[in-house]
Amino acid sequence: MEPLKEHVRNKIEKHPIRSIIVLWIMVLPLVVFLAVGIARYWGKNSVSAQIYIENEELALQVKRVSEMIVLKFDIMKKYASLLAVNRDVVSALFSTTCPERINDYIQSFSNVLDVDLVFVLDKNGVCVAANHRAAFDMIGSNFSDREYFKAAISGKRYTQFVVGRASSSPSFHFSAPVQSGSEVIGVVVLVVNIEKLSQQLYIPAGFITDKSGVVILDNEFENMLKVVPGEAASNFEQKQNQLLYFRDRLEPVYLQEHTVDGMSLWTLRKDGDLHIFQGANVSSYGLTIYGFSSISSILEDGEKTFSRYFCALFIAMGVGSAFIIGTITNLIRDKYMRISLQNLNAQLKRLAQYDALTELLNRRMFDEAIAAYFAQARRLGTSFALIIFDIDYFKMLNDTFGHQEGDRVLKEVASSARNALARETDKVFRIGGEEFAVLVLAESDAQVVSLMEILRRAVEGLGITHPQHPGAVVTISLGGVLVKNSTLFTATALFKMADDALYSAKLSGRNQAVLAQRFEVPDLATGVADQA
Ligand code: GH3
Ligand code: MG
Ligand code: MG
């Protein structure tokens, strides 16, 4: 995990633009996935809403048709009753020969009420009168086997769908009994052709079936006298078909159900449009209304809506994600750059303060430290010591064993000096090639001498082979000075005193320490220095 993080971090730091593009391309499939999901959801919602409205409209249409049927049929029944109480009609049924004026009356009755056929049957079912158009064919014919006759002769008004035997045209028959007192003496029949009804009961797509499931009204006419699959008439015998519908066989209505997104949809012909369905029963007349409405355009629209939503979402989310990635990448880059800058600063600070080889404080820090020791000594009246030491015959060691070995020796001497000094206030500096300085808090000359001796022995004790002569080891020479009354010295003067002491140590044979003689200047104002 860590290396991956590091890798990403490095990439972001080095190639920010490229990283943003790569990250964006990596995020792109997710953007597409989300855009498709949301667009599909929205598209589906919009389609559902439109289909809902379409369903409501269709339901309303179907309801209106069913109300129209009841209204229309009720009126026809009333017309039939009205004709049944006409005095001339009643008297015609009593006479053997029907007077022509009855036919005239029936003709004008049918004209005024816009009924296709009106006729009167006697109690045996024989036609005795009819409007002019049908009179020639019908008068004298027997209709006693018809259901509408049987019902009416038993005293009931009746409505029946009939396919005319002579005309083979489908129509509705409305019959009513003609009574003389309580006795039924005949029947009047009003006939309305389906064609006429179709114009008044219009359903955009759909049809009306009778109680057996046979289509008896279809605006398109293609389903006329076909049977809805699964309905009673599917199992009718040829004889029954002939009697009721004047057909040998009843074709099935093409009606195919499809389930789309949990919705039941229907096709009304092969590869036709998908339709929604709404049905209604007109129970008083045993009719069923099948209402359909095509939603293909809504579904096509849904596809377009999806594309539109998808494009809009993809652009918005694509731009949005690029912006977010850009911002995040920038934030990460800023953060890491800040961290590296901090690290770099710390490193620089270290480099500025410490010597790279020995890891001791450097010359600059020595200058600062000596000034601070002076300041503290002046303020608090403390005393301190400065010790300078230098490796003996170091050039020879370097020349004999090489510079690298020389460096190793420098490091060892440095760390042994540092380890020899226990207190935190004791500080060791590398102030030149193989020259070191020590600043410590000290009270007396004796203390300084013993400290120098500790350092000298520490280096000698390392036992590092020196090429001067067989058995020789690396040693150091030291010069020290104690600063007591600090107002009387300067850093330069002090350094010179220690350096002089070191020089004396070298002259006296090396591997030894020399304490500088202190200067005492009791009165600053006189500017005269006395020697102690
Ligand atoms: P003396 O006892 O008088 O001090 O003799 P010396 O040879 O030690 O003194 P000199 O000043 O003649 O030589 C110092 C040598 O220290 C010269 C130089 O090659 C070596 N030197 C200085 N700095 C470094 C360093 O960083 N690494 C190494 N390996 N050698 C260094
Ligand atoms: Mg030297
Ligand atoms: Mg030296």
mmCIF file of N, CA and C in Angstrom, residues 404-452:
data_model
loop_
_atom_site.group_PDB
_atom_site.id
_atom_site.type_symbol
_atom_site.label_atom_id
_atom_site.label_comp_id
_atom_site.label_asym_id
_atom_site.label_seq_id
_atom_site.Cartn_x
_atom_site.Cartn_y
_atom_site.Cartn_z
ATOM 1 N N GLN A 404 40.796 8.664 2.633
ATOM 2 C CA GLN A 404 39.571 8.004 3.135
ATOM 3 C C GLN A 404 39.770 7.522 4.565
ATOM 4 N N GLU A 405 40.923 6.913 4.802
ATOM 5 C CA GLU A 405 41.259 6.468 6.153
ATOM 6 C C GLU A 405 41.335 7.676 7.074
ATOM 7 N N GLY A 406 41.885 8.793 6.526
ATOM 8 C CA GLY A 406 41.967 10.042 7.278
ATOM 9 C C GLY A 406 40.578 10.496 7.724
ATOM 10 N N ASP A 407 39.646 10.396 6.814
ATOM 11 C CA ASP A 407 38.257 10.788 7.138
ATOM 12 C C ASP A 407 37.695 9.921 8.255
ATOM 13 N N ARG A 408 37.998 8.624 8.181
ATOM 14 C CA ARG A 408 37.481 7.692 9.183
ATOM 15 C C ARG A 408 38.045 8.050 10.565
ATOM 16 N N VAL A 409 39.324 8.396 10.570
ATOM 17 C CA VAL A 409 39.983 8.768 11.828
ATOM 18 C C VAL A 409 39.344 10.044 12.387
ATOM 19 N N LEU A 410 39.078 11.002 11.474
ATOM 20 C CA LEU A 410 38.434 12.258 11.899
ATOM 21 C C LEU A 410 37.105 11.968 12.597
ATOM 22 N N LYS A 411 36.351 11.060 12.008
ATOM 23 C CA LYS A 411 35.038 10.718 12.568
ATOM 24 C C LYS A 411 35.185 10.081 13.948
ATOM 25 N N GLU A 412 36.166 9.181 14.052
ATOM 26 C CA GLU A 412 36.342 8.475 15.332
ATOM 27 C C GLU A 412 36.787 9.418 16.423
ATOM 28 N N VAL A 413 37.729 10.297 16.072
ATOM 29 C CA VAL A 413 38.213 11.274 17.051
ATOM 30 C C VAL A 413 37.058 12.176 17.489
ATOM 31 N N ALA A 414 36.249 12.596 16.504
ATOM 32 C CA ALA A 414 35.127 13.488 16.811
ATOM 33 C C ALA A 414 34.167 12.829 17.789
ATOM 34 N N SER A 415 33.813 11.564 17.518
ATOM 35 C CA SER A 415 32.811 10.939 18.393
ATOM 36 C C SER A 415 33.391 10.614 19.760
ATOM 37 N N SER A 416 34.684 10.290 19.808
ATOM 38 C CA SER A 416 35.263 10.008 21.126
ATOM 39 C C SER A 416 35.295 11.279 21.975
ATOM 40 N N ALA A 417 35.563 12.433 21.321
ATOM 41 C CA ALA A 417 35.574 13.703 22.062
ATOM 42 C C ALA A 417 34.177 14.016 22.583
ATOM 43 N N ARG A 418 33.195 13.792 21.722
ATOM 44 C CA ARG A 418 31.824 14.091 22.135
ATOM 45 C C ARG A 418 31.405 13.178 23.285
ATOM 46 N N ASN A 419 31.762 11.902 23.199
ATOM 47 C CA ASN A 419 31.391 10.962 24.267
ATOM 48 C C ASN A 419 32.109 11.261 25.577
ATOM 49 N N ALA A 420 33.284 11.834 25.474
ATOM 50 C CA ALA A 420 34.051 12.139 26.680
ATOM 51 C C ALA A 420 33.405 13.248 27.492
ATOM 52 N N LEU A 421 32.601 14.085 26.821
ATOM 53 C CA LEU A 421 31.957 15.201 27.509
ATOM 54 C C LEU A 421 30.531 14.806 27.879
ATOM 55 N N ALA A 422 30.237 14.837 29.196
ATOM 56 C CA ALA A 422 28.969 14.274 29.658
ATOM 57 C C ALA A 422 27.828 15.282 29.662
ATOM 58 N N ARG A 423 28.122 16.556 30.000
ATOM 59 C CA ARG A 423 27.033 17.494 30.246
ATOM 60 C C ARG A 423 26.438 18.040 28.944
ATOM 61 N N GLU A 424 25.202 18.442 29.084
ATOM 62 C CA GLU A 424 24.510 18.914 27.888
ATOM 63 C C GLU A 424 25.061 20.254 27.430
ATOM 64 N N THR A 425 25.529 21.020 28.367
ATOM 65 C CA THR A 425 26.050 22.344 28.018
ATOM 66 C C THR A 425 27.426 22.254 27.382
ATOM 67 N N ASP A 426 28.090 21.094 27.470
ATOM 68 C CA ASP A 426 29.398 20.913 26.829
ATOM 69 C C ASP A 426 29.194 20.737 25.330
ATOM 70 N N LYS A 427 29.965 21.512 24.553
ATOM 71 C CA LYS A 427 29.753 21.445 23.107
ATOM 72 C C LYS A 427 31.064 21.257 22.387
ATOM 73 N N VAL A 428 31.034 20.346 21.348
ATOM 74 C CA VAL A 428 32.234 20.093 20.538
ATOM 75 C C VAL A 428 31.974 20.594 19.127
ATOM 76 N N PHE A 429 32.944 21.272 18.523
ATOM 77 C CA PHE A 429 32.794 21.813 17.177
ATOM 78 C C PHE A 429 33.954 21.351 16.322
ATOM 79 N N ARG A 430 33.692 21.198 15.014
ATOM 80 C CA ARG A 430 34.819 21.011 14.097
ATOM 81 C C ARG A 430 35.039 22.389 13.474
ATOM 82 N N ILE A 431 36.168 22.970 13.755
ATOM 83 C CA ILE A 431 36.359 24.358 13.303
ATOM 84 C C ILE A 431 37.310 24.449 12.114
ATOM 85 N N GLY A 432 37.961 23.342 11.754
ATOM 86 C CA GLY A 432 38.838 23.354 10.583
ATOM 87 C C GLY A 432 39.058 21.933 10.144
ATOM 88 N N GLY A 433 40.012 21.687 9.256
ATOM 89 C CA GLY A 433 40.264 20.355 8.708
ATOM 90 C C GLY A 433 40.354 19.304 9.786
ATOM 91 N N GLU A 434 41.404 19.356 10.640
ATOM 92 C CA GLU A 434 41.535 18.382 11.707
ATOM 93 C C GLU A 434 41.682 19.114 13.024
ATOM 94 N N GLU A 435 40.957 20.249 13.078
ATOM 95 C CA GLU A 435 40.967 21.065 14.291
ATOM 96 C C GLU A 435 39.581 21.117 14.905
ATOM 97 N N PHE A 436 39.558 20.970 16.209
ATOM 98 C CA PHE A 436 38.279 20.935 16.921
ATOM 99 C C PHE A 436 38.298 21.927 18.062
ATOM 100 N N ALA A 437 37.079 22.370 18.488
ATOM 101 C CA ALA A 437 36.992 23.280 19.633
ATOM 102 C C ALA A 437 35.954 22.733 20.596
ATOM 103 N N VAL A 438 36.158 23.015 21.879
ATOM 104 C CA VAL A 438 35.213 22.569 22.899
ATOM 105 C C VAL A 438 34.862 23.772 23.757
ATOM 106 N N LEU A 439 33.535 23.948 24.000
ATOM 107 C CA LEU A 439 33.092 25.000 24.924
ATOM 108 C C LEU A 439 32.396 24.299 26.080
ATOM 109 N N VAL A 440 32.897 24.538 27.332
ATOM 110 C CA VAL A 440 32.280 23.903 28.503
ATOM 111 C C VAL A 440 32.164 24.925 29.631
ATOM 112 N N LEU A 441 31.183 24.671 30.546
ATOM 113 C CA LEU A 441 31.106 25.518 31.742
ATOM 114 C C LEU A 441 32.155 24.975 32.715
ATOM 115 N N ALA A 442 33.044 25.829 33.173
ATOM 116 C CA ALA A 442 34.111 25.382 34.096
ATOM 117 C C ALA A 442 34.393 26.495 35.099
ATOM 118 N N GLU A 443 34.825 26.084 36.288
ATOM 119 C CA GLU A 443 35.005 27.061 37.365
ATOM 120 C C GLU A 443 36.472 27.402 37.598
ATOM 121 N N SER A 444 37.329 26.359 37.371
ATOM 122 C CA SER A 444 38.730 26.589 37.747
ATOM 123 C C SER A 444 39.690 26.106 36.681
ATOM 124 N N ASP A 445 40.908 26.572 36.743
ATOM 125 C CA ASP A 445 41.959 26.132 35.825
ATOM 126 C C ASP A 445 42.148 24.626 35.936
ATOM 127 N N ALA A 446 42.112 24.138 37.163
ATOM 128 C CA ALA A 446 42.333 22.706 37.394
ATOM 129 C C ALA A 446 41.282 21.873 36.674
ATOM 130 N N GLN A 447 40.083 22.381 36.708
ATOM 131 C CA GLN A 447 38.977 21.688 36.047
ATOM 132 C C GLN A 447 39.225 21.609 34.540
ATOM 133 N N VAL A 448 39.749 22.711 33.974
ATOM 134 C CA VAL A 448 40.007 22.762 32.524
ATOM 135 C C VAL A 448 41.119 21.783 32.183
ATOM 136 N N VAL A 449 42.159 21.791 33.009
ATOM 137 C CA VAL A 449 43.300 20.896 32.762
ATOM 138 C C VAL A 449 42.834 19.446 32.783
ATOM 139 N N SER A 450 41.994 19.123 33.783
ATOM 140 C CA SER A 450 41.560 17.721 33.874
ATOM 141 C C SER A 450 40.669 17.343 32.705
ATOM 142 N N LEU A 451 39.859 18.274 32.246
ATOM 143 C CA LEU A 451 38.973 18.033 31.091
ATOM 144 C C LEU A 451 39.806 17.767 29.837
ATOM 145 N N MET A 452 40.916 18.577 29.674
ATOM 146 C CA MET A 452 41.776 18.402 28.510
ATOM 147 C C MET A 452 42.452 17.038 28.571
#
